[in-house]
Short mmCIF file of C-alpha atoms in Angstrom, two decimals:
data_model
loop_
_atom_site.label_atom_id
_atom_site.label_comp_id
_atom_site.label_asym_id
_atom_site.label_seq_id
_atom_site.Cartn_x
_atom_site.Cartn_y
_atom_site.Cartn_z
CA MET C 1 32.07 -34.16 1.70
CA THR C 2 30.40 -30.75 1.77
CA PHE C 3 31.93 -27.74 3.51
CA LYS C 4 29.27 -28.04 6.20
CA ASP C 5 30.16 -31.67 6.78
CA PHE C 6 33.81 -30.68 7.02
CA LEU C 7 33.00 -28.16 9.74
CA ILE C 8 30.92 -30.72 11.56
CA SER C 9 33.80 -33.18 11.51
CA LEU C 10 36.08 -30.55 13.11
CA PRO C 11 34.16 -29.46 16.22
CA PHE C 12 37.02 -27.46 17.63
CA LEU C 13 36.57 -24.97 14.77
CA MET C 14 33.02 -24.33 15.90
CA ASN C 15 33.49 -24.92 19.61
CA LEU C 16 30.78 -27.59 19.38
CA ARG C 17 30.86 -31.33 19.83
CA ALA C 18 30.48 -33.28 16.60
CA ASP C 19 28.10 -35.88 17.90
CA HIS C 20 25.55 -33.21 18.82
CA GLN C 21 25.55 -32.04 15.20
CA PHE C 22 24.24 -35.36 13.92
CA GLY C 23 20.69 -36.61 14.10
CA CYS C 24 19.79 -39.92 15.69
CA VAL C 25 16.73 -42.10 15.14
CA MET C 26 16.01 -44.29 18.14
CA ALA C 27 13.33 -46.48 19.62
CA LEU C 28 12.56 -46.17 23.33
CA LEU C 29 12.17 -49.51 25.08
CA PRO C 30 8.82 -50.15 26.81
CA SER C 31 8.95 -49.18 30.50
CA LYS C 32 8.73 -52.79 31.70
CA THR C 33 11.81 -53.86 29.71
CA ALA C 34 13.67 -50.60 30.26
CA SER C 35 13.23 -50.75 34.05
CA LYS C 36 14.88 -54.17 34.16
CA LEU C 37 17.95 -52.98 32.26
CA ILE C 38 18.17 -49.76 34.28
CA ALA C 39 17.96 -51.72 37.54
CA PHE C 40 20.70 -54.06 36.31
CA GLY C 41 22.93 -51.10 35.52
CA ALA C 42 22.22 -49.60 38.95
CA SER C 43 23.47 -52.81 40.59
CA ILE C 44 26.99 -52.30 39.18
CA PRO C 45 29.35 -50.81 41.83
CA GLU C 46 29.99 -47.09 41.43
CA ASN C 47 33.78 -47.52 41.31
CA GLU C 48 33.42 -49.55 38.10
CA ILE C 49 31.39 -46.92 36.22
CA TYR C 50 33.14 -44.71 33.69
CA TYR C 51 32.16 -41.03 33.51
CA GLY C 52 35.15 -39.46 31.74
CA ASP C 53 35.00 -35.69 31.29
CA ARG C 54 31.32 -35.75 30.19
CA PRO C 55 29.30 -37.45 32.94
CA GLU C 56 26.06 -36.60 31.11
CA ASP C 57 27.11 -38.79 28.17
CA TYR C 58 28.55 -41.76 30.02
CA GLY C 59 27.82 -43.48 33.34
CA ARG C 60 24.67 -45.61 33.53
CA SER C 61 21.83 -45.40 31.03
CA VAL C 62 18.72 -43.86 32.56
CA GLU C 63 16.67 -43.97 29.34
CA SER C 64 16.94 -47.32 27.59
CA HIS C 65 16.71 -47.06 23.84
CA VAL C 66 17.81 -48.82 20.68
CA THR C 67 19.55 -46.68 18.08
CA VAL C 68 17.99 -47.25 14.65
CA LYS C 69 20.27 -44.90 12.70
CA TYR C 70 22.90 -42.40 13.81
CA GLY C 71 24.75 -39.68 11.90
CA LEU C 72 21.84 -38.11 10.02
CA HIS C 73 22.22 -34.59 8.62
CA ASP C 74 18.53 -33.60 8.58
CA GLU C 75 17.72 -30.70 10.89
CA ASN C 76 14.29 -32.05 11.79
CA SER C 77 12.30 -35.27 11.66
CA GLU C 78 10.06 -34.47 8.66
CA ARG C 79 11.81 -36.56 6.00
CA VAL C 80 12.54 -39.38 8.43
CA GLU C 81 8.90 -39.51 9.50
CA ASN C 82 7.67 -39.59 5.91
CA LEU C 83 10.06 -42.46 5.22
CA VAL C 84 9.15 -44.69 8.16
CA SER C 85 5.48 -43.79 8.73
CA GLY C 86 4.13 -46.98 7.14
CA ALA C 87 6.47 -49.44 8.83
CA GLY C 88 3.95 -50.62 11.41
CA THR C 89 4.74 -52.17 14.79
CA ILE C 90 8.30 -53.45 15.22
CA ILE C 91 8.90 -56.68 17.16
CA ALA C 92 12.22 -57.27 18.95
CA GLN C 93 13.82 -59.37 21.65
CA ILE C 94 16.90 -59.33 23.87
CA THR C 95 19.29 -62.18 23.13
CA GLY C 96 21.93 -61.59 25.81
CA VAL C 97 24.32 -59.11 27.41
CA SER C 98 27.74 -58.41 25.91
CA ALA C 99 30.09 -55.46 25.42
CA PHE C 100 31.86 -53.25 22.92
CA ASP C 101 35.53 -53.25 23.89
CA ASP C 102 37.35 -50.82 21.63
CA PRO C 103 41.11 -50.90 22.33
CA ASP C 104 41.29 -47.18 21.50
CA LYS C 105 38.75 -46.26 24.17
CA ASP C 106 39.17 -45.81 27.91
CA TYR C 107 35.91 -47.57 28.60
CA VAL C 108 33.84 -50.64 27.76
CA VAL C 109 30.20 -50.35 26.65
CA LEU C 110 28.04 -52.91 28.45
CA LYS C 111 24.94 -53.56 26.33
CA ALA C 112 21.89 -55.71 25.83
CA ASP C 113 21.95 -57.32 22.40
CA ILE C 114 18.74 -56.87 20.40
CA ASP C 115 17.50 -59.11 17.59
CA SER C 116 14.90 -57.65 15.23
CA ASP C 117 14.38 -57.98 11.49
CA GLY C 118 12.20 -54.88 11.68
CA LEU C 119 15.01 -52.76 13.16
CA ARG C 120 17.46 -53.93 10.52
CA LYS C 121 15.00 -53.09 7.75
CA LEU C 122 14.42 -49.62 9.20
CA ASN C 123 18.16 -49.01 9.48
CA LYS C 124 18.66 -50.03 5.86
CA LEU C 125 15.71 -47.96 4.67
CA ILE C 126 17.00 -44.79 6.33
CA ALA C 127 20.63 -45.38 5.33
CA GLU C 128 19.69 -45.79 1.66
CA ASN C 129 17.43 -42.75 1.46
CA LEU C 130 18.79 -40.00 3.73
CA PRO C 131 22.24 -38.35 3.92
CA ALA C 132 24.29 -39.43 6.90
CA THR C 133 27.85 -39.62 8.15
CA GLU C 134 28.53 -43.32 8.58
CA ASN C 135 30.70 -44.18 11.59
CA TYR C 136 29.42 -47.72 12.13
CA PRO C 137 29.03 -49.56 8.80
CA GLU C 138 27.71 -52.73 10.46
CA TYR C 139 24.42 -52.25 12.26
CA LYS C 140 24.28 -54.06 15.61
CA PRO C 141 21.02 -53.29 17.45
CA HIS C 142 21.60 -52.90 21.16
CA ALA C 143 20.56 -51.01 24.28
CA THR C 144 23.42 -49.54 26.30
CA ILE C 145 23.33 -50.47 29.98
CA ALA C 146 26.44 -48.69 31.29
CA TYR C 147 29.94 -47.50 30.47
CA LEU C 148 32.55 -49.37 32.49
CA LYS C 149 36.12 -48.50 33.38
CA LYS C 150 38.84 -50.67 31.93
CA ASP C 151 40.91 -52.58 34.47
CA PRO C 152 44.48 -53.20 33.20
CA ALA C 153 44.93 -55.87 35.87
CA ASN C 154 41.83 -57.71 34.71
CA PRO C 155 41.13 -56.78 31.05
CA ASN C 156 38.17 -59.14 30.74
CA GLY C 157 36.67 -58.41 34.14
CA TYR C 158 33.58 -56.84 32.61
CA ARG C 159 32.53 -60.27 31.33
CA LYS C 160 31.19 -61.09 34.78
CA TYR C 161 28.18 -59.00 33.80
CA PHE C 162 27.39 -61.13 30.74
CA THR C 163 24.11 -62.50 32.01
CA THR C 164 21.35 -64.52 30.37
CA GLN C 165 18.60 -63.24 32.67
CA PHE C 166 17.16 -61.04 29.91
CA ASN C 167 17.30 -63.64 27.17
CA ASN C 168 14.06 -63.93 25.19
CA GLU C 169 12.68 -60.73 26.68
CA HIS C 170 10.27 -59.74 23.92
CA PHE C 171 8.98 -56.25 23.32
CA SER C 172 7.50 -54.10 20.57
CA PHE C 173 7.19 -50.45 19.67
CA ASP C 174 5.14 -48.41 17.22
CA LYS C 175 6.96 -45.09 17.35
CA LEU C 176 10.46 -43.68 16.98
CA VAL C 177 12.21 -40.57 18.27
CA TYR C 178 14.38 -38.27 16.16
CA SER C 179 16.94 -36.45 18.28
CA LYS C 180 19.26 -33.67 17.17
CA GLY C 181 20.85 -30.80 19.05
CA GLY C 182 18.90 -31.64 22.20
CA VAL C 183 15.53 -31.48 20.40
CA LYS C 184 13.49 -34.68 20.26
CA ASN C 185 10.52 -35.37 18.00
CA GLU C 186 8.26 -38.42 18.22
CA MET C 187 7.31 -40.24 15.01
CA LYS C 188 4.52 -42.79 14.60
CA LEU C 189 5.21 -46.05 12.78
CA ALA C 190 1.55 -46.91 12.21
CA ASN C 191 0.70 -48.30 8.78
CA LYS C 192 -1.70 -45.65 7.47
CA LEU C 193 -3.46 -47.99 5.04
CA LYS C 194 -4.03 -50.64 7.69
CA MET C 195 -5.19 -47.99 10.13
CA ALA C 196 -7.66 -46.59 7.60
CA ARG C 197 -9.04 -50.05 6.92
CA ALA C 198 -9.34 -50.78 10.64
CA ILE C 199 -11.23 -47.52 11.18
CA GLN C 200 -13.53 -48.33 8.25
CA ARG C 201 -14.28 -51.77 9.73
CA ILE C 202 -15.20 -50.14 13.02
CA VAL C 203 -17.45 -47.66 11.25
CA ASN C 204 -19.12 -50.43 9.23
CA SER C 205 -19.68 -52.51 12.36
CA PHE C 206 -21.21 -49.54 14.15
CA GLN C 207 -23.55 -48.84 11.24
CA PHE C 208 -24.59 -52.50 11.06
CA PHE C 209 -25.39 -52.79 14.75
CA SER C 210 -27.21 -49.45 14.66
CA MET C 211 -29.43 -50.78 11.87
CA VAL C 212 -30.11 -54.02 13.76
CA ASN C 213 -30.99 -52.04 16.84
CA ARG C 214 -33.43 -49.85 14.93
CA LEU C 215 -35.15 -52.90 13.40
CA ALA C 216 -35.38 -54.60 16.77
CA THR C 217 -37.03 -51.61 18.39
CA GLN C 218 -39.23 -50.60 15.49
CA LYS C 219 -42.92 -51.61 15.76
CA ILE C 220 -43.98 -53.10 12.46
CA SER C 221 -47.79 -53.38 11.99
CA PRO C 222 -48.87 -56.76 10.51
CA SER C 223 -50.45 -56.66 7.06
CA PRO C 224 -54.24 -57.27 7.13
CA LEU C 225 -55.26 -60.71 5.99
CA LYS C 226 -57.54 -60.94 2.99
CA SER C 227 -60.27 -63.50 2.41
CA ARG C 228 -60.53 -65.46 -0.77
CA ARG C 229 -63.05 -62.89 -2.06
CA GLY C 230 -60.61 -60.07 -1.54
CA ARG C 231 -62.42 -58.65 1.45
CA VAL C 232 -60.41 -57.66 4.43
CA LYS C 233 -61.28 -59.67 7.47
#
């Protein structure tokens, strides 16, 4: 661990929160899918929502996203963008609603479970190539819906929100967001080679149809017919 990492891990020495010192790569859910999850979170009674001492970090999610990789040390998105720029469109789907129930926490994280080979590959790619502080060794793609209070009288009460209504909700995304210290940068996932080829096909098609159009509109004079003696008729 470097001295900088040591300082980051001890926020009280810097009067800064540690989690704001790390970078996070995330994928924003499409508005159609996100609105469903946000509406579901809004339906949970207020007295069940956990806010703690940082309401801006808990409560209900108002921007649904899937974390691709957390804990990055990079100050900006440049190296991340160079790494993921050729990934292409990522396909994903919701497989259910469950929760993270950490016995050491005062809250339960209600989440939509996400299944995506593309997300797992991106997570692995970033983890193997960029420095990061690893707090969650097993990657479990999900979209947080809300933070719920724990009820000692009914420890498993949150399970009533385990619904299947979002099962098989498919979505895709072609860009990521790198967030650190309150600054967010958007990164395209487009495959540059495929994009170049697609553009070239469009150009070729345009040139072909332009040529056909010119030939169709061009007036070509017929060649004069010659008699057997070589004289023009």
